[in-house]
């Protein structure tokens, strides 16, 4: 999904500049369609910062659909306003001094989802992931664990390899920064995609995304829904740990391990910086 998101955001930025060059309207708005108000002929758009704006539309509003990654408006398709769906990514330019849309550029959510899935599958087929255990010259050694035990993989980089490092306070690829081989450190969680060997243990990397993330296991002691926090008792330190749940946090219910041999999760869950990088099962996210 990394490459997909990169394409989508770079394409939207390119379209933004193209649209601004063609229009002297108010400041454009970029976001996701969150609701419709047909009685008021309005569309609600939620920005990535979480702000919601009501956009007025009319018979004069130009709506153009583009494919994810497309940067050329000449390849867009004119559609009706009714062709916009909740979840679509949109770039809106306005009539000067109003909240009425002059033009809406649409990247359909269904098209983005298809591209995300294609990218996810490509990362699975051509990628490796794990914890960096060594970096020497143009080679990075990774360690990962599976039901079959520990795996060791090697990533070879070149001058053309592209690097992205996750921000310290975010697991969103959109917040990741362009990086370099020099910033890759032992203990980082890393995923690489490129030319993969037949045995699956070596990749000549075209792309690398990495970062350092804390993985903890514990028992929930308090849930504060009002403040979006969960407090757990850390298994390793037995001290309380407060976890903040953000809007894009992924929550998953674990299966019941009570009937499994060994009784409970124990310390096998790992701690510290161990574990896979974000989206390891589905390509970096």
mmCIF file of C-alpha atoms in Angstrom:
data_model
loop_
_atom_site.group_PDB
_atom_site.id
_atom_site.type_symbol
_atom_site.label_atom_id
_atom_site.label_comp_id
_atom_site.label_asym_id
_atom_site.label_seq_id
_atom_site.Cartn_x
_atom_site.Cartn_y
_atom_site.Cartn_z
ATOM 1 C CA UNK A 1 0.000 0.000 0.000
ATOM 2 C CA UNK A 2 2.975 2.318 0.398
ATOM 3 C CA UNK A 3 3.452 2.829 -3.289
ATOM 4 C CA UNK A 4 -0.281 3.295 -3.788
ATOM 5 C CA UNK A 5 -0.549 6.021 -1.173
ATOM 6 C CA UNK A 6 2.532 7.713 -2.565
ATOM 7 C CA UNK A 7 0.977 7.717 -6.036
ATOM 8 C CA UNK A 8 -2.366 8.999 -4.758
ATOM 9 C CA UNK A 9 -0.903 11.884 -2.778
ATOM 10 C CA UNK A 10 1.583 12.908 -5.477
ATOM 11 C CA UNK A 11 -1.196 12.755 -8.057
ATOM 12 C CA UNK A 12 -3.505 14.879 -5.909
ATOM 13 C CA UNK A 13 -0.760 17.460 -5.418
ATOM 14 C CA UNK A 14 -0.094 17.565 -9.152
ATOM 15 C CA UNK A 15 -3.806 18.021 -9.826
ATOM 16 C CA UNK A 16 -3.935 20.705 -7.133
ATOM 17 C CA UNK A 17 -1.268 22.767 -8.874
ATOM 18 C CA UNK A 18 -2.913 22.225 -12.247
ATOM 19 C CA UNK A 19 -6.282 23.291 -10.877
ATOM 20 C CA UNK A 20 -4.868 26.373 -9.164
ATOM 21 C CA UNK A 21 -3.188 27.390 -12.409
ATOM 22 C CA UNK A 22 -6.502 27.146 -14.245
ATOM 23 C CA UNK A 23 -8.656 28.922 -11.658
ATOM 24 C CA UNK A 24 -8.480 32.066 -9.564
ATOM 25 C CA UNK A 25 -11.018 30.640 -7.082
ATOM 26 C CA UNK A 26 -10.682 30.489 -3.284
ATOM 27 C CA UNK A 27 -8.232 28.128 -1.619
ATOM 28 C CA UNK A 28 -8.817 24.523 -2.819
ATOM 29 C CA UNK A 29 -9.992 21.876 -0.353
ATOM 30 C CA UNK A 30 -8.611 18.328 -0.255
ATOM 31 C CA UNK A 31 -10.371 15.573 1.667
ATOM 32 C CA UNK A 32 -12.764 12.623 1.741
ATOM 33 C CA UNK A 33 -16.505 12.747 1.100
ATOM 34 C CA UNK A 34 -18.177 12.035 4.449
ATOM 35 C CA UNK A 35 -21.866 12.836 3.887
ATOM 36 C CA UNK A 36 -24.495 14.226 1.525
ATOM 37 C CA UNK A 37 -27.152 16.876 2.222
ATOM 38 C CA UNK A 38 -29.421 16.612 -0.829
ATOM 39 C CA UNK A 39 -32.014 18.942 0.670
ATOM 40 C CA UNK A 40 -29.379 21.722 0.660
ATOM 41 C CA UNK A 41 -27.512 20.552 -2.459
ATOM 42 C CA UNK A 42 -24.403 20.088 -0.334
ATOM 43 C CA UNK A 43 -21.596 17.575 0.059
ATOM 44 C CA UNK A 44 -19.638 17.277 3.302
ATOM 45 C CA UNK A 45 -15.888 16.835 2.936
ATOM 46 C CA UNK A 46 -13.645 15.761 5.814
ATOM 47 C CA UNK A 47 -10.016 16.849 5.570
ATOM 48 C CA UNK A 48 -7.106 14.701 6.745
ATOM 49 C CA UNK A 49 -6.903 16.990 9.796
ATOM 50 C CA UNK A 50 -10.475 16.015 10.727
ATOM 51 C CA UNK A 51 -12.231 19.266 9.792
ATOM 52 C CA UNK A 52 -15.599 18.926 8.023
ATOM 53 C CA UNK A 53 -16.722 21.467 5.412
ATOM 54 C CA UNK A 54 -20.089 21.660 3.662
ATOM 55 C CA UNK A 55 -19.635 22.199 -0.087
ATOM 56 C CA UNK A 56 -22.498 23.612 -2.164
ATOM 57 C CA UNK A 57 -22.947 22.227 -5.678
ATOM 58 C CA UNK A 58 -24.992 23.417 -8.630
ATOM 59 C CA UNK A 59 -25.660 22.642 -12.265
ATOM 60 C CA UNK A 60 -22.548 24.658 -13.083
ATOM 61 C CA UNK A 61 -20.221 22.545 -10.943
ATOM 62 C CA UNK A 62 -17.703 20.652 -13.094
ATOM 63 C CA UNK A 63 -17.033 17.139 -11.769
ATOM 64 C CA UNK A 64 -14.096 15.159 -13.162
ATOM 65 C CA UNK A 65 -13.151 11.608 -12.239
ATOM 66 C CA UNK A 66 -9.498 10.552 -12.394
ATOM 67 C CA UNK A 67 -7.797 7.248 -11.679
ATOM 68 C CA UNK A 68 -5.572 6.945 -8.574
ATOM 69 C CA UNK A 69 -2.073 8.034 -9.527
ATOM 70 C CA UNK A 70 -3.174 10.019 -12.570
ATOM 71 C CA UNK A 71 -1.649 13.506 -12.739
ATOM 72 C CA UNK A 72 -2.992 14.713 -16.076
ATOM 73 C CA UNK A 73 -6.457 16.311 -16.049
ATOM 74 C CA UNK A 74 -6.690 15.730 -19.785
ATOM 75 C CA UNK A 75 -7.168 12.057 -18.950
ATOM 76 C CA UNK A 76 -10.089 12.754 -16.625
ATOM 77 C CA UNK A 77 -13.703 11.770 -17.282
ATOM 78 C CA UNK A 78 -16.555 14.211 -16.806
ATOM 79 C CA UNK A 79 -19.286 12.797 -14.548
ATOM 80 C CA UNK A 80 -22.420 14.004 -12.799
ATOM 81 C CA UNK A 81 -22.397 15.130 -9.177
ATOM 82 C CA UNK A 82 -24.523 12.068 -8.429
ATOM 83 C CA UNK A 83 -21.532 9.946 -9.428
ATOM 84 C CA UNK A 84 -19.681 11.000 -6.261
ATOM 85 C CA UNK A 85 -19.817 8.478 -3.401
ATOM 86 C CA UNK A 86 -19.057 8.568 0.314
ATOM 87 C CA UNK A 87 -15.398 7.675 0.834
ATOM 88 C CA UNK A 88 -14.219 9.196 -2.450
ATOM 89 C CA UNK A 89 -11.153 11.427 -2.321
ATOM 90 C CA UNK A 90 -11.919 14.864 -3.724
ATOM 91 C CA UNK A 91 -10.111 18.074 -4.569
ATOM 92 C CA UNK A 92 -12.535 21.013 -4.585
ATOM 93 C CA UNK A 93 -12.002 24.496 -5.982
ATOM 94 C CA UNK A 94 -14.566 27.200 -5.259
ATOM 95 C CA UNK A 95 -16.192 30.135 -6.931
ATOM 96 C CA UNK A 96 -14.445 33.245 -5.549
ATOM 97 C CA UNK A 97 -15.725 34.317 -2.158
ATOM 98 C CA UNK A 98 -18.225 31.446 -1.830
ATOM 99 C CA UNK A 99 -18.538 27.862 -0.597
ATOM 100 C CA UNK A 100 -19.986 26.789 -3.957
ATOM 101 C CA UNK A 101 -17.854 24.301 -5.840
ATOM 102 C CA UNK A 102 -16.520 25.438 -9.175
ATOM 103 C CA UNK A 103 -14.784 22.129 -9.865
ATOM 104 C CA UNK A 104 -14.587 18.789 -8.041
ATOM 105 C CA UNK A 105 -11.866 16.322 -8.977
ATOM 106 C CA UNK A 106 -12.786 12.832 -7.765
ATOM 107 C CA UNK A 107 -10.641 9.778 -7.069
ATOM 108 C CA UNK A 108 -13.241 7.044 -6.391
ATOM 109 C CA UNK A 109 -12.847 5.055 -3.191
ATOM 110 C CA UNK A 110 -13.521 1.824 -5.095
ATOM 111 C CA UNK A 111 -10.645 2.534 -7.490
ATOM 112 C CA UNK A 112 -8.318 3.404 -4.615
ATOM 113 C CA UNK A 113 -9.298 0.184 -2.819
ATOM 114 C CA UNK A 114 -8.557 -1.893 -5.919
ATOM 115 C CA UNK A 115 -5.183 -0.264 -6.322
ATOM 116 C CA UNK A 116 -4.420 -0.721 -2.613
ATOM 117 C CA UNK A 117 -5.206 -4.419 -2.870
ATOM 118 C CA UNK A 118 -3.048 -4.806 -5.970
ATOM 119 C CA UNK A 119 -0.202 -3.048 -4.182
ATOM 120 C CA UNK A 120 -0.716 -5.183 -1.054
ATOM 121 C CA UNK A 121 -0.452 -8.344 -3.101
ATOM 122 C CA UNK A 122 2.669 -7.039 -4.826
ATOM 123 C CA UNK A 123 4.343 -6.348 -1.467
ATOM 124 C CA UNK A 124 3.493 -9.895 -0.371
ATOM 125 C CA UNK A 125 4.874 -11.417 -3.559
ATOM 126 C CA UNK A 126 7.986 -9.266 -3.895
ATOM 127 C CA UNK A 127 8.693 -8.144 -0.340
ATOM 128 C CA UNK A 128 10.334 -9.224 2.910
ATOM 129 C CA UNK A 129 9.912 -7.766 6.384
ATOM 130 C CA UNK A 130 11.498 -8.022 9.777
ATOM 131 C CA UNK A 131 13.710 -6.468 12.446
ATOM 132 C CA UNK A 132 17.064 -5.095 11.316
ATOM 133 C CA UNK A 133 19.815 -7.142 12.972
ATOM 134 C CA UNK A 134 22.754 -5.887 10.908
ATOM 135 C CA UNK A 135 23.675 -3.397 8.205
ATOM 136 C CA UNK A 136 26.960 -3.694 6.367
ATOM 137 C CA UNK A 137 27.756 -1.971 3.107
ATOM 138 C CA UNK A 138 24.825 -2.390 0.751
ATOM 139 C CA UNK A 139 23.246 -5.274 2.677
ATOM 140 C CA UNK A 140 20.683 -5.250 5.473
ATOM 141 C CA UNK A 141 19.942 -8.389 7.497
ATOM 142 C CA UNK A 142 16.425 -8.920 8.850
ATOM 143 C CA UNK A 143 15.053 -11.278 11.472
ATOM 144 C CA UNK A 144 11.404 -12.297 11.591
ATOM 145 C CA UNK A 145 9.339 -14.949 13.324
ATOM 146 C CA UNK A 146 6.562 -17.173 12.032
ATOM 147 C CA UNK A 147 4.752 -20.327 13.120
ATOM 148 C CA UNK A 148 7.685 -22.247 11.588
ATOM 149 C CA UNK A 149 10.263 -20.447 13.725
ATOM 150 C CA UNK A 150 12.815 -17.707 13.100
ATOM 151 C CA UNK A 151 13.626 -16.510 9.584
ATOM 152 C CA UNK A 152 16.660 -14.583 8.385
ATOM 153 C CA UNK A 153 16.379 -12.443 5.235
ATOM 154 C CA UNK A 154 18.840 -10.246 3.371
ATOM 155 C CA UNK A 155 18.050 -6.997 1.599
ATOM 156 C CA UNK A 156 20.471 -5.633 -0.991
ATOM 157 C CA UNK A 157 20.215 -1.918 -1.770
ATOM 158 C CA UNK A 158 21.534 0.205 -4.617
ATOM 159 C CA UNK A 159 21.782 3.863 -5.573
ATOM 160 C CA UNK A 160 18.270 3.681 -7.039
ATOM 161 C CA UNK A 161 16.624 2.281 -3.882
ATOM 162 C CA UNK A 162 13.980 4.617 -2.450
ATOM 163 C CA UNK A 163 13.715 5.003 1.347
ATOM 164 C CA UNK A 164 10.907 6.261 3.593
ATOM 165 C CA UNK A 165 11.083 6.494 7.393
ATOM 166 C CA UNK A 166 7.960 6.632 9.544
ATOM 167 C CA UNK A 167 7.552 9.727 11.712
ATOM 168 C CA UNK A 168 8.181 9.156 15.457
ATOM 169 C CA UNK A 169 4.546 9.905 16.329
ATOM 170 C CA UNK A 170 2.716 8.339 13.378
ATOM 171 C CA UNK A 171 2.320 5.022 11.568
ATOM 172 C CA UNK A 172 0.688 6.667 8.544
ATOM 173 C CA UNK A 173 2.730 6.431 5.373
ATOM 174 C CA UNK A 174 1.523 9.910 4.434
ATOM 175 C CA UNK A 175 3.533 11.199 7.417
ATOM 176 C CA UNK A 176 6.671 9.227 6.534
ATOM 177 C CA UNK A 177 9.681 11.203 5.364
ATOM 178 C CA UNK A 178 12.128 10.601 2.556
ATOM 179 C CA UNK A 179 15.172 8.952 4.094
ATOM 180 C CA UNK A 180 18.429 7.169 3.261
ATOM 181 C CA UNK A 181 20.371 3.993 4.015
ATOM 182 C CA UNK A 182 22.349 5.908 6.644
ATOM 183 C CA UNK A 183 19.249 6.258 8.855
ATOM 184 C CA UNK A 184 18.554 2.515 8.986
ATOM 185 C CA UNK A 185 19.581 1.245 12.419
ATOM 186 C CA UNK A 186 19.735 -2.132 14.138
ATOM 187 C CA UNK A 187 16.377 -2.678 15.867
ATOM 188 C CA UNK A 188 14.357 -0.832 13.226
ATOM 189 C CA UNK A 189 11.366 -2.585 11.718
ATOM 190 C CA UNK A 190 11.765 -2.657 7.969
ATOM 191 C CA UNK A 191 9.959 -3.844 4.872
ATOM 192 C CA UNK A 192 11.560 -3.985 1.441
ATOM 193 C CA UNK A 193 10.094 -4.637 -1.995
ATOM 194 C CA UNK A 194 11.914 -5.444 -5.200
ATOM 195 C CA UNK A 195 13.357 -8.458 -6.992
ATOM 196 C CA UNK A 196 12.795 -11.426 -4.690
ATOM 197 C CA UNK A 197 14.760 -14.674 -4.739
ATOM 198 C CA UNK A 198 13.032 -18.021 -5.304
ATOM 199 C CA UNK A 199 13.588 -19.094 -1.691
ATOM 200 C CA UNK A 200 11.992 -15.846 -0.489
ATOM 201 C CA UNK A 201 14.899 -14.867 1.764
ATOM 202 C CA UNK A 202 16.565 -12.212 -0.353
ATOM 203 C CA UNK A 203 15.309 -9.040 -2.010
ATOM 204 C CA UNK A 204 17.166 -6.591 -4.220
ATOM 205 C CA UNK A 205 15.230 -3.560 -3.014
ATOM 206 C CA UNK A 206 13.565 -0.933 -5.152
ATOM 207 C CA UNK A 207 11.702 0.470 -2.125
ATOM 208 C CA UNK A 208 12.245 0.381 1.622
ATOM 209 C CA UNK A 209 10.029 1.689 4.422
ATOM 210 C CA UNK A 210 11.186 1.483 8.032
ATOM 211 C CA UNK A 211 10.809 2.864 11.525
ATOM 212 C CA UNK A 212 11.073 2.064 15.221
ATOM 213 C CA UNK A 213 7.867 1.019 16.963
ATOM 214 C CA UNK A 214 7.193 -0.172 20.479
ATOM 215 C CA UNK A 215 5.327 -3.459 20.837
ATOM 216 C CA UNK A 216 3.936 -4.223 24.277
ATOM 217 C CA UNK A 217 1.735 -6.907 25.818
ATOM 218 C CA UNK A 218 -0.345 -6.424 28.925
ATOM 219 C CA UNK A 219 -3.630 -6.761 30.757
ATOM 220 C CA UNK A 220 -6.247 -4.034 30.340
ATOM 221 C CA UNK A 221 -6.937 -2.285 33.633
ATOM 222 C CA UNK A 222 -8.915 0.760 32.478
ATOM 223 C CA UNK A 223 -10.727 2.071 29.414
ATOM 224 C CA UNK A 224 -11.365 5.819 29.171
ATOM 225 C CA UNK A 225 -13.669 6.222 26.171
ATOM 226 C CA UNK A 226 -14.054 9.973 26.741
ATOM 227 C CA UNK A 227 -10.321 10.565 26.328
ATOM 228 C CA UNK A 228 -9.712 7.681 23.887
ATOM 229 C CA UNK A 229 -7.152 5.996 26.132
ATOM 230 C CA UNK A 230 -6.604 2.466 27.396
ATOM 231 C CA UNK A 231 -4.462 1.651 30.431
ATOM 232 C CA UNK A 232 -2.741 -1.738 30.627
ATOM 233 C CA UNK A 233 -0.450 -3.456 33.097
ATOM 234 C CA UNK A 234 2.765 -4.167 31.184
ATOM 235 C CA UNK A 235 3.638 -7.874 31.344
ATOM 236 C CA UNK A 236 7.382 -7.168 31.320
ATOM 237 C CA UNK A 237 7.584 -4.320 33.832
ATOM 238 C CA UNK A 238 4.256 -4.803 35.657
ATOM 239 C CA UNK A 239 3.863 -1.029 35.478
ATOM 240 C CA UNK A 240 0.826 0.818 34.075
ATOM 241 C CA UNK A 241 1.053 1.914 30.445
ATOM 242 C CA UNK A 242 -1.402 4.388 28.901
ATOM 243 C CA UNK A 243 -2.206 3.901 25.227
ATOM 244 C CA UNK A 244 -3.862 6.644 23.196
ATOM 245 C CA UNK A 245 -6.285 5.489 20.487
ATOM 246 C CA UNK A 246 -6.265 7.754 17.418
ATOM 247 C CA UNK A 247 -8.809 8.047 14.614
ATOM 248 C CA UNK A 248 -6.790 5.734 12.351
ATOM 249 C CA UNK A 249 -5.767 3.235 15.051
ATOM 250 C CA UNK A 250 -6.446 -0.366 14.032
ATOM 251 C CA UNK A 251 -8.129 -2.391 16.782
ATOM 252 C CA UNK A 252 -8.381 -6.165 16.505
ATOM 253 C CA UNK A 253 -9.773 -8.769 18.906
ATOM 254 C CA UNK A 254 -7.350 -11.611 19.613
ATOM 255 C CA UNK A 255 -8.563 -15.229 19.691
ATOM 256 C CA UNK A 256 -9.011 -17.000 23.026
ATOM 257 C CA UNK A 257 -5.669 -18.566 23.918
ATOM 258 C CA UNK A 258 -7.025 -20.133 27.107
ATOM 259 C CA UNK A 259 -7.326 -23.572 25.580
ATOM 260 C CA UNK A 260 -3.889 -23.559 24.003
ATOM 261 C CA UNK A 261 -0.927 -25.343 25.558
ATOM 262 C CA UNK A 262 1.266 -23.153 27.721
ATOM 263 C CA UNK A 263 -1.723 -21.286 29.179
ATOM 264 C CA UNK A 264 -2.136 -17.647 28.285
ATOM 265 C CA UNK A 265 0.025 -15.332 26.247
ATOM 266 C CA UNK A 266 2.954 -15.191 28.614
ATOM 267 C CA UNK A 267 6.093 -13.401 27.512
ATOM 268 C CA UNK A 268 6.108 -14.956 24.065
ATOM 269 C CA UNK A 269 4.297 -11.904 22.700
ATOM 270 C CA UNK A 270 7.543 -9.992 22.824
ATOM 271 C CA UNK A 271 8.161 -6.433 23.931
ATOM 272 C CA UNK A 272 10.285 -3.390 23.269
ATOM 273 C CA UNK A 273 10.785 -2.794 19.552
ATOM 274 C CA UNK A 274 10.188 -6.380 18.439
ATOM 275 C CA UNK A 275 7.467 -7.365 15.990
ATOM 276 C CA UNK A 276 6.551 -6.497 12.425
ATOM 277 C CA UNK A 277 6.324 -2.984 11.012
ATOM 278 C CA UNK A 278 2.904 -1.347 10.452
ATOM 279 C CA UNK A 279 0.803 -3.275 7.974
ATOM 280 C CA UNK A 280 3.333 -6.107 7.863
ATOM 281 C CA UNK A 281 0.655 -8.549 6.853
ATOM 282 C CA UNK A 282 -0.579 -6.384 4.047
ATOM 283 C CA UNK A 283 2.280 -4.214 2.937
ATOM 284 C CA UNK A 284 3.327 -1.094 4.803
ATOM 285 C CA UNK A 285 0.533 1.311 5.542
#
